[in-house]
mmCIF file with all atom_site columns, C-alpha atoms in Angstrom:
data_model
loop_
_atom_site.group_PDB
_atom_site.id
_atom_site.type_symbol
_atom_site.label_atom_id
_atom_site.label_alt_id
_atom_site.label_comp_id
_atom_site.label_asym_id
_atom_site.label_entity_id
_atom_site.label_seq_id
_atom_site.pdbx_PDB_ins_code
_atom_site.Cartn_x
_atom_site.Cartn_y
_atom_site.Cartn_z
_atom_site.occupancy
_atom_site.B_iso_or_equiv
_atom_site.pdbx_formal_charge
_atom_site.auth_seq_id
_atom_site.auth_comp_id
_atom_site.auth_asym_id
_atom_site.auth_atom_id
_atom_site.pdbx_PDB_model_num
ATOM 1   C CA . UNK K 1 1   ? 3.326   8.546   -19.360 1.00 37.00 ? 1   UNK K CA 1
ATOM 2   C CA . UNK K 1 2   ? -0.408  8.213   -18.821 1.00 44.00 ? 2   UNK K CA 1
ATOM 3   C CA . UNK K 1 3   ? -1.769  5.025   -17.299 1.00 51.00 ? 3   UNK K CA 1
ATOM 4   C CA . UNK K 1 4   ? -5.024  3.311   -18.144 1.00 62.00 ? 4   UNK K CA 1
ATOM 5   C CA . UNK K 1 5   ? -6.163  3.456   -14.520 1.00 70.00 ? 5   UNK K CA 1
ATOM 6   C CA . UNK K 1 6   ? -7.019  6.897   -13.150 1.00 87.00 ? 6   UNK K CA 1
ATOM 7   C CA . UNK K 1 7   ? -9.173  8.363   -10.443 1.00 92.00 ? 7   UNK K CA 1
ATOM 8   C CA . UNK K 1 8   ? -11.812 10.288  -12.345 1.00 91.00 ? 8   UNK K CA 1
ATOM 9   C CA . UNK K 1 9   ? -14.702 10.737  -9.905  1.00 95.00 ? 9   UNK K CA 1
ATOM 10  C CA . UNK K 1 10  ? -13.931 11.735  -6.292  1.00 96.00 ? 10  UNK K CA 1
ATOM 11  C CA . UNK K 1 11  ? -17.410 10.686  -5.174  1.00 95.00 ? 11  UNK K CA 1
ATOM 12  C CA . UNK K 1 12  ? -16.917 7.027   -6.133  1.00 96.00 ? 12  UNK K CA 1
ATOM 13  C CA . UNK K 1 13  ? -15.206 4.236   -4.242  1.00 97.00 ? 13  UNK K CA 1
ATOM 14  C CA . UNK K 1 14  ? -12.006 2.745   -5.605  1.00 98.00 ? 14  UNK K CA 1
ATOM 15  C CA . UNK K 1 15  ? -10.182 -0.527  -5.304  1.00 98.00 ? 15  UNK K CA 1
ATOM 16  C CA . UNK K 1 16  ? -6.505  0.399   -5.072  1.00 97.00 ? 16  UNK K CA 1
ATOM 17  C CA . UNK K 1 17  ? -3.418  -1.790  -5.087  1.00 96.00 ? 17  UNK K CA 1
ATOM 18  C CA . UNK K 1 18  ? 0.161   -0.744  -4.544  1.00 95.00 ? 18  UNK K CA 1
ATOM 19  C CA . UNK K 1 19  ? 3.295   -2.749  -3.916  1.00 97.00 ? 19  UNK K CA 1
ATOM 20  C CA . UNK K 1 20  ? 6.765   -2.423  -2.472  1.00 98.00 ? 20  UNK K CA 1
ATOM 21  C CA . UNK K 1 21  ? 9.477   -2.106  -5.139  1.00 97.00 ? 21  UNK K CA 1
ATOM 22  C CA . UNK K 1 22  ? 10.819  -5.479  -6.295  1.00 97.00 ? 22  UNK K CA 1
ATOM 23  C CA . UNK K 1 23  ? 8.000   -7.046  -4.248  1.00 97.00 ? 23  UNK K CA 1
ATOM 24  C CA . UNK K 1 24  ? 10.243  -7.063  -1.167  1.00 98.00 ? 24  UNK K CA 1
ATOM 25  C CA . UNK K 1 25  ? 8.559   -8.735  1.824   1.00 97.00 ? 25  UNK K CA 1
ATOM 26  C CA . UNK K 1 26  ? 8.748   -5.806  4.220   1.00 98.00 ? 26  UNK K CA 1
ATOM 27  C CA . UNK K 1 27  ? 5.503   -6.282  6.114   1.00 97.00 ? 27  UNK K CA 1
ATOM 28  C CA . UNK K 1 28  ? 6.583   -9.569  7.645   1.00 95.00 ? 28  UNK K CA 1
ATOM 29  C CA . UNK K 1 29  ? 7.790   -7.427  10.565  1.00 96.00 ? 29  UNK K CA 1
ATOM 30  C CA . UNK K 1 30  ? 5.197   -6.051  13.001  1.00 96.00 ? 30  UNK K CA 1
ATOM 31  C CA . UNK K 1 31  ? 7.050   -2.716  13.341  1.00 97.00 ? 31  UNK K CA 1
ATOM 32  C CA . UNK K 1 32  ? 6.639   -1.911  9.652   1.00 98.00 ? 32  UNK K CA 1
ATOM 33  C CA . UNK K 1 33  ? 2.993   -3.067  9.580   1.00 98.00 ? 33  UNK K CA 1
ATOM 34  C CA . UNK K 1 34  ? 2.227   -0.770  12.509  1.00 98.00 ? 34  UNK K CA 1
ATOM 35  C CA . UNK K 1 35  ? 3.718   2.221   10.690  1.00 98.00 ? 35  UNK K CA 1
ATOM 36  C CA . UNK K 1 36  ? 1.443   1.564   7.731   1.00 98.00 ? 36  UNK K CA 1
ATOM 37  C CA . UNK K 1 37  ? -1.654  0.963   9.860   1.00 98.00 ? 37  UNK K CA 1
ATOM 38  C CA . UNK K 1 38  ? -1.012  4.051   12.014  1.00 98.00 ? 38  UNK K CA 1
ATOM 39  C CA . UNK K 1 39  ? -0.731  6.116   8.848   1.00 98.00 ? 39  UNK K CA 1
ATOM 40  C CA . UNK K 1 40  ? -4.018  4.724   7.514   1.00 97.00 ? 40  UNK K CA 1
ATOM 41  C CA . UNK K 1 41  ? -5.739  5.626   10.795  1.00 98.00 ? 41  UNK K CA 1
ATOM 42  C CA . UNK K 1 42  ? -4.224  9.125   10.684  1.00 98.00 ? 42  UNK K CA 1
ATOM 43  C CA . UNK K 1 43  ? -5.539  9.656   7.155   1.00 97.00 ? 43  UNK K CA 1
ATOM 44  C CA . UNK K 1 44  ? -8.988  8.488   8.257   1.00 97.00 ? 44  UNK K CA 1
ATOM 45  C CA . UNK K 1 45  ? -9.065  10.778  11.272  1.00 97.00 ? 45  UNK K CA 1
ATOM 46  C CA . UNK K 1 46  ? -7.369  13.865  9.835   1.00 97.00 ? 46  UNK K CA 1
ATOM 47  C CA . UNK K 1 47  ? -7.473  13.819  6.032   1.00 97.00 ? 47  UNK K CA 1
ATOM 48  C CA . UNK K 1 48  ? -10.916 12.535  5.101   1.00 97.00 ? 48  UNK K CA 1
ATOM 49  C CA . UNK K 1 49  ? -9.941  9.032   3.995   1.00 98.00 ? 49  UNK K CA 1
ATOM 50  C CA . UNK K 1 50  ? -12.890 6.655   4.004   1.00 98.00 ? 50  UNK K CA 1
ATOM 51  C CA . UNK K 1 51  ? -11.581 3.111   4.369   1.00 98.00 ? 51  UNK K CA 1
ATOM 52  C CA . UNK K 1 52  ? -14.078 0.358   3.557   1.00 97.00 ? 52  UNK K CA 1
ATOM 53  C CA . UNK K 1 53  ? -11.778 -2.665  3.310   1.00 97.00 ? 53  UNK K CA 1
ATOM 54  C CA . UNK K 1 54  ? -8.085  -3.407  3.271   1.00 97.00 ? 54  UNK K CA 1
ATOM 55  C CA . UNK K 1 55  ? -5.567  -6.200  3.147   1.00 96.00 ? 55  UNK K CA 1
ATOM 56  C CA . UNK K 1 56  ? -1.930  -5.624  4.054   1.00 97.00 ? 56  UNK K CA 1
ATOM 57  C CA . UNK K 1 57  ? 0.125   -8.469  2.618   1.00 96.00 ? 57  UNK K CA 1
ATOM 58  C CA . UNK K 1 58  ? 3.871   -9.041  3.050   1.00 96.00 ? 58  UNK K CA 1
ATOM 59  C CA . UNK K 1 59  ? 4.781   -6.870  0.055   1.00 97.00 ? 59  UNK K CA 1
ATOM 60  C CA . UNK K 1 60  ? 1.634   -5.114  -1.160  1.00 97.00 ? 60  UNK K CA 1
ATOM 61  C CA . UNK K 1 61  ? -1.621  -3.497  -0.082  1.00 97.00 ? 61  UNK K CA 1
ATOM 62  C CA . UNK K 1 62  ? -5.205  -3.662  -1.331  1.00 97.00 ? 62  UNK K CA 1
ATOM 63  C CA . UNK K 1 63  ? -7.703  -0.994  -0.281  1.00 98.00 ? 63  UNK K CA 1
ATOM 64  C CA . UNK K 1 64  ? -11.290 -0.076  -0.980  1.00 98.00 ? 64  UNK K CA 1
ATOM 65  C CA . UNK K 1 65  ? -11.380 3.641   -0.321  1.00 98.00 ? 65  UNK K CA 1
ATOM 66  C CA . UNK K 1 66  ? -13.207 6.879   -0.868  1.00 97.00 ? 66  UNK K CA 1
ATOM 67  C CA . UNK K 1 67  ? -12.981 10.399  0.459   1.00 97.00 ? 67  UNK K CA 1
ATOM 68  C CA . UNK K 1 68  ? -15.317 12.664  2.385   1.00 94.00 ? 68  UNK K CA 1
ATOM 69  C CA . UNK K 1 69  ? -14.312 15.500  0.039   1.00 90.00 ? 69  UNK K CA 1
ATOM 70  C CA . UNK K 1 70  ? -11.686 16.964  2.351   1.00 88.00 ? 70  UNK K CA 1
ATOM 71  C CA . UNK K 1 71  ? -8.860  15.770  0.062   1.00 95.00 ? 71  UNK K CA 1
ATOM 72  C CA . UNK K 1 72  ? -8.689  14.161  -3.362  1.00 96.00 ? 72  UNK K CA 1
ATOM 73  C CA . UNK K 1 73  ? -8.153  10.412  -3.337  1.00 96.00 ? 73  UNK K CA 1
ATOM 74  C CA . UNK K 1 74  ? -4.951  10.664  -5.370  1.00 95.00 ? 74  UNK K CA 1
ATOM 75  C CA . UNK K 1 75  ? -3.568  13.201  -2.873  1.00 96.00 ? 75  UNK K CA 1
ATOM 76  C CA . UNK K 1 76  ? -4.431  10.929  0.053   1.00 97.00 ? 76  UNK K CA 1
ATOM 77  C CA . UNK K 1 77  ? -2.623  8.046   -1.641  1.00 96.00 ? 77  UNK K CA 1
ATOM 78  C CA . UNK K 1 78  ? 0.369   10.229  -2.469  1.00 95.00 ? 78  UNK K CA 1
ATOM 79  C CA . UNK K 1 79  ? 0.653   11.435  1.136   1.00 96.00 ? 79  UNK K CA 1
ATOM 80  C CA . UNK K 1 80  ? 0.119   7.949   2.562   1.00 97.00 ? 80  UNK K CA 1
ATOM 81  C CA . UNK K 1 81  ? 2.788   6.428   0.352   1.00 97.00 ? 81  UNK K CA 1
ATOM 82  C CA . UNK K 1 82  ? 5.261   9.264   0.892   1.00 95.00 ? 82  UNK K CA 1
ATOM 83  C CA . UNK K 1 83  ? 4.911   9.266   4.680   1.00 97.00 ? 83  UNK K CA 1
ATOM 84  C CA . UNK K 1 84  ? 5.029   5.486   5.057   1.00 98.00 ? 84  UNK K CA 1
ATOM 85  C CA . UNK K 1 85  ? 8.024   5.139   2.758   1.00 97.00 ? 85  UNK K CA 1
ATOM 86  C CA . UNK K 1 86  ? 10.061  7.643   4.784   1.00 96.00 ? 86  UNK K CA 1
ATOM 87  C CA . UNK K 1 87  ? 9.009   6.183   8.155   1.00 98.00 ? 87  UNK K CA 1
ATOM 88  C CA . UNK K 1 88  ? 9.521   2.549   7.169   1.00 98.00 ? 88  UNK K CA 1
ATOM 89  C CA . UNK K 1 89  ? 12.972  3.225   5.720   1.00 98.00 ? 89  UNK K CA 1
ATOM 90  C CA . UNK K 1 90  ? 13.884  5.082   8.937   1.00 97.00 ? 90  UNK K CA 1
ATOM 91  C CA . UNK K 1 91  ? 12.621  2.110   10.947  1.00 98.00 ? 91  UNK K CA 1
ATOM 92  C CA . UNK K 1 92  ? 14.647  -0.326  8.844   1.00 98.00 ? 92  UNK K CA 1
ATOM 93  C CA . UNK K 1 93  ? 17.767  1.755   9.422   1.00 97.00 ? 93  UNK K CA 1
ATOM 94  C CA . UNK K 1 94  ? 17.289  1.800   13.207  1.00 96.00 ? 94  UNK K CA 1
ATOM 95  C CA . UNK K 1 95  ? 15.898  -1.731  13.709  1.00 92.00 ? 95  UNK K CA 1
ATOM 96  C CA . UNK K 1 96  ? 18.729  -3.611  15.416  1.00 90.00 ? 96  UNK K CA 1
ATOM 97  C CA . UNK K 1 97  ? 17.177  -7.003  14.811  1.00 90.00 ? 97  UNK K CA 1
ATOM 98  C CA . UNK K 1 98  ? 16.652  -6.478  11.089  1.00 95.00 ? 98  UNK K CA 1
ATOM 99  C CA . UNK K 1 99  ? 18.777  -9.160  9.436   1.00 96.00 ? 99  UNK K CA 1
ATOM 100 C CA . UNK K 1 100 ? 17.897  -7.873  5.941   1.00 97.00 ? 100 UNK K CA 1
ATOM 101 C CA . UNK K 1 101 ? 18.727  -4.230  6.654   1.00 97.00 ? 101 UNK K CA 1
ATOM 102 C CA . UNK K 1 102 ? 21.700  -3.737  4.318   1.00 97.00 ? 102 UNK K CA 1
ATOM 103 C CA . UNK K 1 103 ? 20.096  -5.690  1.481   1.00 98.00 ? 103 UNK K CA 1
ATOM 104 C CA . UNK K 1 104 ? 16.728  -3.889  1.716   1.00 98.00 ? 104 UNK K CA 1
ATOM 105 C CA . UNK K 1 105 ? 18.306  -0.434  1.894   1.00 98.00 ? 105 UNK K CA 1
ATOM 106 C CA . UNK K 1 106 ? 20.499  -1.297  -1.104  1.00 97.00 ? 106 UNK K CA 1
ATOM 107 C CA . UNK K 1 107 ? 17.441  -2.464  -3.070  1.00 97.00 ? 107 UNK K CA 1
ATOM 108 C CA . UNK K 1 108 ? 15.461  0.682   -2.182  1.00 97.00 ? 108 UNK K CA 1
ATOM 109 C CA . UNK K 1 109 ? 18.453  2.797   -3.181  1.00 96.00 ? 109 UNK K CA 1
ATOM 110 C CA . UNK K 1 110 ? 18.728  0.986   -6.525  1.00 95.00 ? 110 UNK K CA 1
ATOM 111 C CA . UNK K 1 111 ? 15.050  1.654   -7.194  1.00 95.00 ? 111 UNK K CA 1
ATOM 112 C CA . UNK K 1 112 ? 15.540  5.293   -6.163  1.00 94.00 ? 112 UNK K CA 1
ATOM 113 C CA . UNK K 1 113 ? 18.367  5.758   -8.642  1.00 93.00 ? 113 UNK K CA 1
ATOM 114 C CA . UNK K 1 114 ? 16.095  4.611   -11.458 1.00 91.00 ? 114 UNK K CA 1
ATOM 115 C CA . UNK K 1 115 ? 13.503  7.277   -10.654 1.00 86.00 ? 115 UNK K CA 1
ATOM 116 C CA . UNK K 1 116 ? 14.393  10.957  -10.961 1.00 81.00 ? 116 UNK K CA 1
ATOM 117 C CA . UNK K 1 117 ? 11.560  11.877  -8.550  1.00 80.00 ? 117 UNK K CA 1
ATOM 118 C CA . UNK K 1 118 ? 13.489  10.399  -5.616  1.00 78.00 ? 118 UNK K CA 1
ATOM 119 C CA . UNK K 1 119 ? 16.301  11.895  -3.609  1.00 80.00 ? 119 UNK K CA 1
ATOM 120 C CA . UNK K 1 120 ? 17.716  8.558   -2.515  1.00 92.00 ? 120 UNK K CA 1
ATOM 121 C CA . UNK K 1 121 ? 15.336  5.672   -1.853  1.00 95.00 ? 121 UNK K CA 1
ATOM 122 C CA . UNK K 1 122 ? 12.163  4.403   -3.450  1.00 96.00 ? 122 UNK K CA 1
ATOM 123 C CA . UNK K 1 123 ? 9.988   2.192   -1.273  1.00 97.00 ? 123 UNK K CA 1
ATOM 124 C CA . UNK K 1 124 ? 6.667   1.922   -3.141  1.00 97.00 ? 124 UNK K CA 1
ATOM 125 C CA . UNK K 1 125 ? 6.144   1.230   -6.816  1.00 95.00 ? 125 UNK K CA 1
ATOM 126 C CA . UNK K 1 126 ? 4.895   4.371   -8.564  1.00 90.00 ? 126 UNK K CA 1
ATOM 127 C CA . UNK K 1 127 ? 1.406   3.342   -9.636  1.00 87.00 ? 127 UNK K CA 1
ATOM 128 C CA . UNK K 1 128 ? -1.698  2.631   -7.543  1.00 88.00 ? 128 UNK K CA 1
ATOM 129 C CA . UNK K 1 129 ? -3.823  0.801   -10.112 1.00 87.00 ? 129 UNK K CA 1
ATOM 130 C CA . UNK K 1 130 ? -7.157  2.384   -9.036  1.00 95.00 ? 130 UNK K CA 1
ATOM 131 C CA . UNK K 1 131 ? -10.335 0.694   -10.246 1.00 96.00 ? 131 UNK K CA 1
ATOM 132 C CA . UNK K 1 132 ? -13.591 2.596   -9.893  1.00 97.00 ? 132 UNK K CA 1
ATOM 133 C CA . UNK K 1 133 ? -16.214 0.484   -8.144  1.00 97.00 ? 133 UNK K CA 1
ATOM 134 C CA . UNK K 1 134 ? -19.246 1.608   -10.104 1.00 95.00 ? 134 UNK K CA 1
ATOM 135 C CA . UNK K 1 135 ? -21.428 -1.498  -9.705  1.00 96.00 ? 135 UNK K CA 1
ATOM 136 C CA . UNK K 1 136 ? -22.415 -3.681  -6.764  1.00 96.00 ? 136 UNK K CA 1
ATOM 137 C CA . UNK K 1 137 ? -21.038 -6.709  -8.613  1.00 97.00 ? 137 UNK K CA 1
ATOM 138 C CA . UNK K 1 138 ? -17.624 -5.094  -8.992  1.00 97.00 ? 138 UNK K CA 1
ATOM 139 C CA . UNK K 1 139 ? -17.661 -4.005  -5.339  1.00 97.00 ? 139 UNK K CA 1
ATOM 140 C CA . UNK K 1 140 ? -18.470 -7.565  -4.233  1.00 97.00 ? 140 UNK K CA 1
ATOM 141 C CA . UNK K 1 141 ? -15.798 -9.022  -6.512  1.00 97.00 ? 141 UNK K CA 1
ATOM 142 C CA . UNK K 1 142 ? -13.071 -6.735  -5.144  1.00 97.00 ? 142 UNK K CA 1
ATOM 143 C CA . UNK K 1 143 ? -14.197 -7.191  -1.542  1.00 96.00 ? 143 UNK K CA 1
ATOM 144 C CA . UNK K 1 144 ? -14.043 -10.975 -1.988  1.00 94.00 ? 144 UNK K CA 1
ATOM 145 C CA . UNK K 1 145 ? -10.607 -10.598 -3.572  1.00 95.00 ? 145 UNK K CA 1
ATOM 146 C CA . UNK K 1 146 ? -9.374  -8.647  -0.539  1.00 95.00 ? 146 UNK K CA 1
ATOM 147 C CA . UNK K 1 147 ? -10.813 -11.224 1.870   1.00 91.00 ? 147 UNK K CA 1
ATOM 148 C CA . UNK K 1 148 ? -9.389  -14.177 -0.070  1.00 90.00 ? 148 UNK K CA 1
ATOM 149 C CA . UNK K 1 149 ? -5.930  -12.746 -0.785  1.00 90.00 ? 149 UNK K CA 1
ATOM 150 C CA . UNK K 1 150 ? -4.358  -13.941 2.498   1.00 86.00 ? 150 UNK K CA 1
ATOM 151 C CA . UNK K 1 151 ? -6.152  -17.295 2.145   1.00 85.00 ? 151 UNK K CA 1
ATOM 152 C CA . UNK K 1 152 ? -4.704  -17.859 -1.333  1.00 88.00 ? 152 UNK K CA 1
ATOM 153 C CA . UNK K 1 153 ? -1.259  -16.858 -0.052  1.00 84.00 ? 153 UNK K CA 1
ATOM 154 C CA . UNK K 1 154 ? -1.558  -19.472 2.712   1.00 79.00 ? 154 UNK K CA 1
ATOM 155 C CA . UNK K 1 155 ? -1.390  -16.895 5.500   1.00 83.00 ? 155 UNK K CA 1
ATOM 156 C CA . UNK K 1 156 ? -4.925  -17.585 6.733   1.00 75.00 ? 156 UNK K CA 1
ATOM 157 C CA . UNK K 1 157 ? -6.775  -20.890 6.593   1.00 72.00 ? 157 UNK K CA 1
ATOM 158 C CA . UNK K 1 158 ? -10.287 -20.851 5.129   1.00 70.00 ? 158 UNK K CA 1
ATOM 159 C CA . UNK K 1 159 ? -13.188 -21.678 7.418   1.00 65.00 ? 159 UNK K CA 1
ATOM 160 C CA . UNK K 1 160 ? -13.872 -25.365 7.689   1.00 51.00 ? 160 UNK K CA 1
ATOM 161 C CA . UNK K 1 161 ? -17.323 -26.475 6.639   1.00 44.00 ? 161 UNK K CA 1
ATOM 162 C CA . UNK K 1 162 ? -18.872 -28.942 9.062   1.00 48.00 ? 162 UNK K CA 1
ATOM 163 C CA . UNK K 1 163 ? -21.104 -31.445 7.261   1.00 49.00 ? 163 UNK K CA 1
#
């Protein structure tokens, strides 16, 4: 099934969003956030990912990205999502302090059963919802969205204006 949102021009920047299946709050744990961030840094250093802005929320990610031409953007996203899903599920399995372990693994397994592309678990939702940033106005809008996302979620307090 074709989606409305596709990466058409590898030379453009894209605003990309992807979420954990069932919007499970995985990234509340530092261990899982570090796996994702380490993978982003690896893709920057070794795969040609150009990262302009990001926001890692408890259950989803927003990125403004491009590529230096070394790899296609969709391939970078595929590899990033595949690697992080495997590593985070491994970390959940071995994390002794994870009180939600059995429930999360069961949920990821349920999602995996619904998708024939998976062997067992599905961590990320399938789509990436890429939006080509072809104007300065759109770039500014998406950058502001990324910056304000944790504020709107109540994770970060906005700056106080002194009168």
